mmCIF file of C-alpha atoms in Angstrom:
data_model
loop_
_atom_site.group_PDB
_atom_site.id
_atom_site.type_symbol
_atom_site.label_atom_id
_atom_site.label_comp_id
_atom_site.label_asym_id
_atom_site.label_seq_id
_atom_site.Cartn_x
_atom_site.Cartn_y
_atom_site.Cartn_z
ATOM 1 C CA MET A 132 -17.639 31.526 -13.280
ATOM 2 C CA ASP A 133 -18.034 30.967 -17.038
ATOM 3 C CA ILE A 134 -19.070 27.800 -18.844
ATOM 4 C CA ILE A 135 -15.536 27.212 -20.171
ATOM 5 C CA THR A 136 -14.173 27.057 -16.622
ATOM 6 C CA ILE A 137 -16.864 24.562 -15.628
ATOM 7 C CA ILE A 138 -16.108 22.406 -18.685
ATOM 8 C CA LYS A 139 -12.392 22.483 -17.831
ATOM 9 C CA TYR A 140 -12.953 21.217 -14.311
ATOM 10 C CA VAL A 141 -15.494 18.615 -15.399
ATOM 11 C CA PHE A 142 -12.988 17.357 -17.983
ATOM 12 C CA LEU A 143 -10.344 17.038 -15.263
ATOM 13 C CA GLY A 144 -12.836 15.106 -13.137
ATOM 14 C CA LEU A 145 -13.609 12.779 -16.027
ATOM 15 C CA LEU A 146 -9.903 12.298 -16.745
ATOM 16 C CA GLN A 147 -9.188 11.535 -13.085
ATOM 17 C CA GLY A 148 -12.135 9.167 -12.811
ATOM 18 C CA ILE A 149 -11.218 7.125 -15.864
ATOM 19 C CA THR A 150 -7.463 6.950 -15.356
ATOM 20 C CA GLU A 151 -7.209 6.562 -11.557
ATOM 21 C CA PRO A 152 -8.332 2.903 -11.379
ATOM 22 C CA ILE A 153 -6.857 1.590 -14.618
ATOM 23 C CA PRO A 154 -3.080 1.031 -14.897
ATOM 24 C CA VAL A 155 -2.218 4.069 -17.037
ATOM 25 C CA SER A 156 -1.320 6.738 -14.394
ATOM 26 C CA SER A 157 -3.865 9.444 -13.615
ATOM 27 C CA SER A 158 -1.145 11.872 -12.478
ATOM 28 C CA GLY A 159 0.690 11.341 -15.767
ATOM 29 C CA HIS A 160 -2.477 12.101 -17.720
ATOM 30 C CA LEU A 161 -2.947 15.342 -15.786
ATOM 31 C CA VAL A 162 0.580 16.423 -16.782
ATOM 32 C CA ILE A 163 -0.190 15.578 -20.421
ATOM 33 C CA ALA A 164 -3.514 17.441 -20.315
ATOM 34 C CA ARG A 165 -1.771 20.492 -18.899
ATOM 35 C CA GLU A 166 0.880 20.406 -21.615
ATOM 36 C CA LEU A 167 -1.338 19.698 -24.621
ATOM 37 C CA PHE A 168 -4.455 21.671 -23.745
ATOM 38 C CA GLY A 169 -3.275 24.138 -21.138
ATOM 39 C CA ILE A 170 -5.816 22.648 -18.717
ATOM 40 C CA GLU A 171 -4.755 22.806 -15.113
ATOM 41 C CA ALA A 172 -6.489 23.411 -11.815
ATOM 42 C CA GLN A 173 -4.647 25.641 -9.394
ATOM 43 C CA GLY A 174 -3.368 23.982 -6.246
ATOM 44 C CA LEU A 175 -2.789 20.420 -5.113
ATOM 45 C CA SER A 176 -5.978 20.484 -3.028
ATOM 46 C CA PHE A 177 -8.170 20.032 -6.117
ATOM 47 C CA GLU A 178 -6.264 16.904 -7.136
ATOM 48 C CA ILE A 179 -6.647 15.486 -3.624
ATOM 49 C CA PHE A 180 -10.331 16.480 -3.747
ATOM 50 C CA LEU A 181 -10.778 14.373 -6.878
ATOM 51 C CA ASN A 182 -8.781 11.510 -5.384
ATOM 52 C CA THR A 183 -11.295 11.512 -2.544
ATOM 53 C CA ALA A 184 -14.086 11.184 -5.117
ATOM 54 C CA SER A 185 -12.316 8.168 -6.626
ATOM 55 C CA LEU A 186 -11.999 6.734 -3.117
ATOM 56 C CA ILE A 187 -15.771 6.966 -2.628
ATOM 57 C CA ALA A 188 -16.373 5.083 -5.879
ATOM 58 C CA ILE A 189 -13.940 2.320 -4.894
ATOM 59 C CA LEU A 190 -15.600 2.039 -1.481
ATOM 60 C CA ILE A 191 -18.923 1.550 -3.268
ATOM 61 C CA VAL A 192 -17.550 -1.125 -5.616
ATOM 62 C CA TYR A 193 -15.860 -3.095 -2.830
ATOM 63 C CA ARG A 194 -18.415 -2.388 -0.090
ATOM 64 C CA LYS A 195 -19.318 -6.066 0.370
ATOM 65 C CA ASP A 196 -15.673 -7.089 0.726
ATOM 66 C CA ILE A 197 -15.024 -4.256 3.186
ATOM 67 C CA ILE A 198 -18.073 -5.069 5.310
ATOM 68 C CA SER A 199 -17.148 -8.766 5.359
ATOM 69 C CA ILE A 200 -13.565 -8.002 6.434
ATOM 70 C CA ILE A 201 -14.736 -5.641 9.200
ATOM 71 C CA GLN A 202 -17.225 -8.212 10.494
ATOM 72 C CA ASN A 203 -14.613 -10.962 10.549
ATOM 73 C CA LEU A 204 -12.077 -8.667 12.220
ATOM 74 C CA TRP A 205 -14.610 -7.846 14.915
ATOM 75 C CA ARG A 206 -15.296 -11.546 15.477
ATOM 76 C CA PHE A 207 -11.584 -12.358 15.596
ATOM 77 C CA ILE A 208 -10.587 -9.543 17.965
ATOM 78 C CA PHE A 209 -13.599 -9.203 20.259
ATOM 79 C CA ASN A 210 -15.402 -12.542 20.022
ATOM 80 C CA GLY A 211 -12.359 -14.791 19.896
ATOM 81 C CA ALA A 212 -13.490 -16.413 16.645
ATOM 82 C CA ARG A 213 -10.827 -18.599 15.066
ATOM 83 C CA ASP A 214 -12.683 -20.032 12.062
ATOM 84 C CA ASN A 215 -11.104 -19.871 8.622
ATOM 85 C CA ASP A 216 -12.846 -16.636 7.529
ATOM 86 C CA ALA A 217 -11.941 -14.769 10.715
ATOM 87 C CA VAL A 218 -8.287 -15.869 10.663
ATOM 88 C CA THR A 219 -7.904 -15.231 6.924
ATOM 89 C CA ASP A 220 -9.342 -11.704 7.082
ATOM 90 C CA PHE A 221 -7.246 -10.869 10.148
ATOM 91 C CA LYS A 222 -4.071 -11.918 8.334
ATOM 92 C CA TYR A 223 -5.265 -10.134 5.193
ATOM 93 C CA THR A 224 -5.779 -6.886 7.111
ATOM 94 C CA ILE A 225 -2.302 -7.126 8.625
ATOM 95 C CA CYS A 226 -0.901 -7.572 5.117
ATOM 96 C CA LEU A 227 -2.786 -4.486 3.910
ATOM 97 C CA ILE A 228 -1.408 -2.444 6.808
ATOM 98 C CA ILE A 229 2.157 -3.606 6.161
ATOM 99 C CA ALA A 230 1.842 -2.887 2.428
ATOM 100 C CA THR A 231 0.636 0.637 3.235
ATOM 101 C CA ILE A 232 3.667 1.562 5.339
ATOM 102 C CA PRO A 233 6.310 1.946 2.564
ATOM 103 C CA VAL A 234 4.257 4.370 0.456
ATOM 104 C CA GLY A 235 3.187 6.279 3.572
ATOM 105 C CA VAL A 236 6.783 6.796 4.661
ATOM 106 C CA ALA A 237 7.972 7.615 1.140
ATOM 107 C CA GLY A 238 5.107 10.052 0.624
ATOM 108 C CA LEU A 239 5.947 11.974 3.799
ATOM 109 C CA LEU A 240 9.656 12.099 2.977
ATOM 110 C CA LEU A 241 9.190 13.119 -0.656
ATOM 111 C CA LYS A 242 6.025 15.243 -0.476
ATOM 112 C CA ASP A 243 7.924 18.458 -1.192
ATOM 113 C CA VAL A 244 9.593 17.175 -4.369
ATOM 114 C CA ILE A 245 7.014 14.841 -5.881
ATOM 115 C CA GLY A 246 5.622 16.232 -9.091
ATOM 116 C CA GLU A 247 7.919 19.242 -9.203
ATOM 117 C CA ASN A 248 8.648 20.408 -12.773
ATOM 118 C CA ILE A 249 7.681 17.096 -14.362
ATOM 119 C CA SER A 250 7.872 17.277 -18.160
ATOM 120 C CA ILE A 251 5.650 15.488 -20.633
ATOM 121 C CA GLY A 252 8.714 13.649 -21.918
ATOM 122 C CA PHE A 253 9.519 12.299 -18.456
ATOM 123 C CA VAL A 254 5.909 11.161 -18.062
ATOM 124 C CA GLY A 255 6.204 9.416 -21.426
ATOM 125 C CA LEU A 256 9.310 7.568 -20.255
ATOM 126 C CA MET A 257 7.550 6.452 -17.068
ATOM 127 C CA LEU A 258 4.537 5.284 -19.098
ATOM 128 C CA LEU A 259 6.905 3.063 -21.062
ATOM 129 C CA VAL A 260 8.153 1.653 -17.732
ATOM 130 C CA THR A 261 4.536 1.019 -16.684
ATOM 131 C CA GLY A 262 3.893 -0.730 -20.005
ATOM 132 C CA LEU A 263 6.968 -2.932 -19.623
ATOM 133 C CA ALA A 264 5.936 -3.905 -16.081
ATOM 134 C CA LEU A 265 2.449 -4.845 -17.261
ATOM 135 C CA LEU A 266 3.965 -6.793 -20.160
ATOM 136 C CA PHE A 267 6.042 -8.756 -17.660
ATOM 137 C CA ILE A 268 3.011 -10.022 -15.711
ATOM 138 C CA LYS A 269 0.259 -10.063 -18.367
ATOM 139 C CA ASN A 270 0.328 -13.860 -18.757
ATOM 140 C CA LYS A 271 1.103 -14.801 -15.165
ATOM 141 C CA ARG A 272 -1.605 -16.833 -13.478
ATOM 142 C CA GLY A 273 -0.898 -16.935 -9.760
ATOM 143 C CA VAL A 274 -2.512 -19.441 -7.418
ATOM 144 C CA LYS A 275 -2.210 -17.664 -4.070
ATOM 145 C CA ARG A 276 -5.414 -16.834 -2.259
ATOM 146 C CA ASP A 277 -5.972 -14.105 0.323
ATOM 147 C CA GLY A 278 -4.945 -16.342 3.220
ATOM 148 C CA ASP A 279 -1.679 -17.264 1.492
ATOM 149 C CA LEU A 280 -0.250 -13.731 1.591
ATOM 150 C CA THR A 281 2.874 -13.314 3.702
ATOM 151 C CA ILE A 282 4.571 -10.318 5.304
ATOM 152 C CA LYS A 283 7.275 -10.558 2.646
ATOM 153 C CA ASP A 284 4.632 -10.432 -0.099
ATOM 154 C CA SER A 285 3.082 -7.354 1.505
ATOM 155 C CA ILE A 286 6.405 -5.541 1.703
ATOM 156 C CA ILE A 287 7.095 -6.264 -1.976
ATOM 157 C CA VAL A 288 3.684 -4.907 -3.024
ATOM 158 C CA GLY A 289 4.165 -1.867 -0.783
ATOM 159 C CA ILE A 290 7.554 -1.094 -2.301
ATOM 160 C CA ALA A 291 6.100 -1.530 -5.783
ATOM 161 C CA GLN A 292 3.365 0.986 -4.937
ATOM 162 C CA CYS A 293 6.042 3.515 -3.914
ATOM 163 C CA MET A 294 7.107 3.684 -7.549
ATOM 164 C CA ALA A 295 3.734 5.270 -8.345
ATOM 165 C CA LEU A 296 4.724 8.444 -6.480
ATOM 166 C CA THR A 297 6.341 9.369 -9.798
ATOM 167 C CA PRO A 298 3.885 10.777 -12.392
ATOM 168 C CA GLY A 299 3.624 8.316 -15.269
ATOM 169 C CA ILE A 300 3.949 5.252 -13.037
ATOM 170 C CA SER A 301 0.453 3.938 -12.429
ATOM 171 C CA ARG A 302 -0.495 3.370 -8.771
ATOM 172 C CA SER A 303 -2.969 0.633 -9.578
ATOM 173 C CA GLY A 304 -0.573 -0.782 -12.158
ATOM 174 C CA ALA A 305 2.337 -0.881 -9.710
ATOM 175 C CA SER A 306 0.203 -2.527 -7.024
ATOM 176 C CA ILE A 307 -1.250 -5.071 -9.451
ATOM 177 C CA VAL A 308 2.185 -5.904 -10.867
ATOM 178 C CA GLY A 309 3.576 -6.365 -7.358
ATOM 179 C CA ALA A 310 0.633 -8.518 -6.249
ATOM 180 C CA ILE A 311 0.760 -10.745 -9.333
ATOM 181 C CA ALA A 312 4.553 -10.986 -9.082
ATOM 182 C CA VAL A 313 4.261 -12.494 -5.578
ATOM 183 C CA GLY A 314 1.812 -15.110 -6.836
ATOM 184 C CA LEU A 315 -1.715 -13.744 -6.454
ATOM 185 C CA SER A 316 -4.219 -14.493 -9.198
ATOM 186 C CA GLN A 317 -5.195 -11.515 -11.352
ATOM 187 C CA LYS A 318 -8.604 -11.267 -9.674
ATOM 188 C CA ASN A 319 -7.150 -11.365 -6.151
ATOM 189 C CA ALA A 320 -4.333 -9.019 -7.155
ATOM 190 C CA LEU A 321 -6.866 -6.457 -8.353
ATOM 191 C CA ARG A 322 -8.853 -6.754 -5.122
ATOM 192 C CA PHE A 323 -5.717 -6.346 -2.990
ATOM 193 C CA ALA A 324 -4.581 -3.341 -5.056
ATOM 194 C CA PHE A 325 -7.855 -1.482 -4.602
ATOM 195 C CA LEU A 326 -8.270 -2.348 -0.923
ATOM 196 C CA LEU A 327 -4.691 -1.095 -0.507
ATOM 197 C CA TYR A 328 -5.736 2.154 -2.198
ATOM 198 C CA ILE A 329 -8.269 2.848 0.559
ATOM 199 C CA PRO A 330 -5.998 3.436 3.612
ATOM 200 C CA VAL A 331 -3.514 5.439 1.537
ATOM 201 C CA SER A 332 -6.269 7.685 0.154
ATOM 202 C CA VAL A 333 -8.027 8.048 3.502
ATOM 203 C CA GLY A 334 -4.732 9.085 5.088
ATOM 204 C CA THR A 335 -4.007 11.602 2.333
ATOM 205 C CA ALA A 336 -7.507 13.065 2.570
ATOM 206 C CA MET A 337 -7.327 13.419 6.371
ATOM 207 C CA ILE A 338 -3.922 15.069 6.269
ATOM 208 C CA SER A 339 -5.054 17.446 3.512
ATOM 209 C CA ILE A 340 -8.562 18.255 4.732
ATOM 210 C CA GLY A 341 -7.383 21.651 5.970
ATOM 211 C CA ASP A 342 -5.946 22.500 2.547
ATOM 212 C CA ILE A 343 -9.191 21.465 0.840
ATOM 213 C CA VAL A 344 -11.406 23.475 3.201
ATOM 214 C CA ASN A 345 -9.146 26.546 2.970
ATOM 215 C CA ASP A 346 -8.695 26.323 -0.793
ATOM 216 C CA PRO A 347 -9.099 29.953 -1.954
ATOM 217 C CA ASN A 348 -10.806 28.749 -5.138
ATOM 218 C CA MET A 349 -13.535 26.834 -3.301
ATOM 219 C CA SER A 350 -15.790 29.852 -2.709
ATOM 220 C CA THR A 351 -15.707 31.034 -6.321
ATOM 221 C CA LEU A 352 -15.452 27.689 -8.102
ATOM 222 C CA TRP A 353 -17.694 25.612 -5.827
ATOM 223 C CA LEU A 354 -20.010 24.573 -8.676
ATOM 224 C CA ALA A 355 -17.115 23.473 -10.909
ATOM 225 C CA TYR A 356 -15.563 21.590 -7.985
ATOM 226 C CA LEU A 357 -18.877 19.900 -7.162
ATOM 227 C CA LEU A 358 -19.560 18.821 -10.748
ATOM 228 C CA ALA A 359 -15.993 17.548 -11.147
ATOM 229 C CA PHE A 360 -16.377 15.594 -7.889
ATOM 230 C CA ILE A 361 -19.602 13.932 -9.054
ATOM 231 C CA VAL A 362 -18.191 13.136 -12.498
ATOM 232 C CA THR A 363 -15.083 11.603 -10.896
ATOM 233 C CA ILE A 364 -17.178 9.296 -8.694
ATOM 234 C CA ILE A 365 -19.255 8.071 -11.646
ATOM 235 C CA ALA A 366 -16.280 7.667 -14.000
ATOM 236 C CA THR A 367 -14.179 5.859 -11.385
ATOM 237 C CA TYR A 368 -17.013 3.451 -10.582
ATOM 238 C CA PHE A 369 -17.437 2.362 -14.203
ATOM 239 C CA ALA A 370 -13.672 2.316 -14.826
ATOM 240 C CA VAL A 371 -13.193 -0.114 -11.923
ATOM 241 C CA LYS A 372 -16.021 -2.323 -13.202
ATOM 242 C CA TRP A 373 -14.453 -2.311 -16.668
ATOM 243 C CA LEU A 374 -11.008 -3.157 -15.283
ATOM 244 C CA GLN A 375 -12.482 -6.088 -13.352
ATOM 245 C CA ASN A 376 -13.931 -7.407 -16.605
ATOM 246 C CA VAL A 377 -10.662 -6.883 -18.478
ATOM 247 C CA MET A 378 -8.656 -8.793 -15.885
ATOM 248 C CA GLU A 379 -11.152 -11.631 -15.685
ATOM 249 C CA ARG A 380 -10.641 -12.072 -19.419
ATOM 250 C CA GLY A 381 -6.862 -11.759 -19.096
ATOM 251 C CA ASN A 382 -6.685 -8.779 -21.468
ATOM 252 C CA LEU A 383 -4.069 -6.662 -19.695
ATOM 253 C CA ILE A 384 -2.236 -6.383 -23.010
ATOM 254 C CA ILE A 385 -4.523 -3.509 -24.043
ATOM 255 C CA PHE A 386 -2.986 -1.349 -21.304
ATOM 256 C CA VAL A 387 0.498 -2.346 -22.449
ATOM 257 C CA TYR A 388 -0.286 -1.088 -25.957
ATOM 258 C CA TYR A 389 -1.865 2.081 -24.579
ATOM 259 C CA CYS A 390 1.088 2.927 -22.309
ATOM 260 C CA PHE A 391 3.563 2.270 -25.120
ATOM 261 C CA ALA A 392 1.583 4.424 -27.581
ATOM 262 C CA LEU A 393 0.985 7.366 -25.228
ATOM 263 C CA GLY A 394 4.495 7.124 -23.784
ATOM 264 C CA THR A 395 6.096 7.208 -27.235
ATOM 265 C CA PHE A 396 3.863 10.120 -28.291
ATOM 266 C CA SER A 397 4.760 12.096 -25.158
ATOM 267 C CA ILE A 398 8.498 11.596 -25.650
ATOM 268 C CA LEU A 399 8.282 12.597 -29.329
ATOM 269 C CA TYR A 400 6.185 15.644 -28.434
ATOM 270 C CA GLN A 401 8.805 16.757 -25.906
ATOM 271 C CA PHE A 402 11.610 16.211 -28.424
ATOM 272 C CA LEU A 403 9.869 18.025 -31.298
ATOM 273 C CA SER A 404 8.795 20.916 -29.073
ATOM 274 C CA ALA A 405 12.279 21.548 -27.727
#
């Protein structure tokens, strides 16, 4: 294993870590990196491996929220607690489960065609769609709190997340747009989007654990995989923290500009390379 190979995998880990949490499409960036720099890891298992690293970082960032929800769920289900916190977190968990169902079903039905022969131009077009969606909600200031979420709201957010199965449509962006569109504040929308990321990613990792373990590249590229995994965790952690700060300040417009710029570049590149 040469140093260039290690650098390539570390770069992919850094790219995944930075772009997974923020609303700019990590899968779209991987397509662009492959096209522009010829950088690509063999096999889907490596991408899922890095997604698992991002999951760990998000679990770390939201550990207090997760622990609080679990404690309140336990009190509600096993101790019969019916105080506001217990009831709110029970309803919130139900909403998360419902919002997970659409993307789970769509992922199973479309797993054999997702990402097949995606061009940089198509990714560019989808980045423009992501930018337009973010532009639509950038100034919305919802008032709904966690306990105000309804089943209908959850279904809408879940359907919005399904759009992110297409490279170039940001998963976090789609979830945030859906959550803000149903009336959540930007802060609560971000929290819901990332807590929604957890069951989807856990499910994907569990289903794919056999592919990861049996990855033929694991034995020869274990060091590159390990370094990429660590870099992804660190990059994702700081990217989430940065996104929290951006949304608290109401500066989503920077992602609109970025998606428009990169989307336009990708489309022009495809056109001029044809």
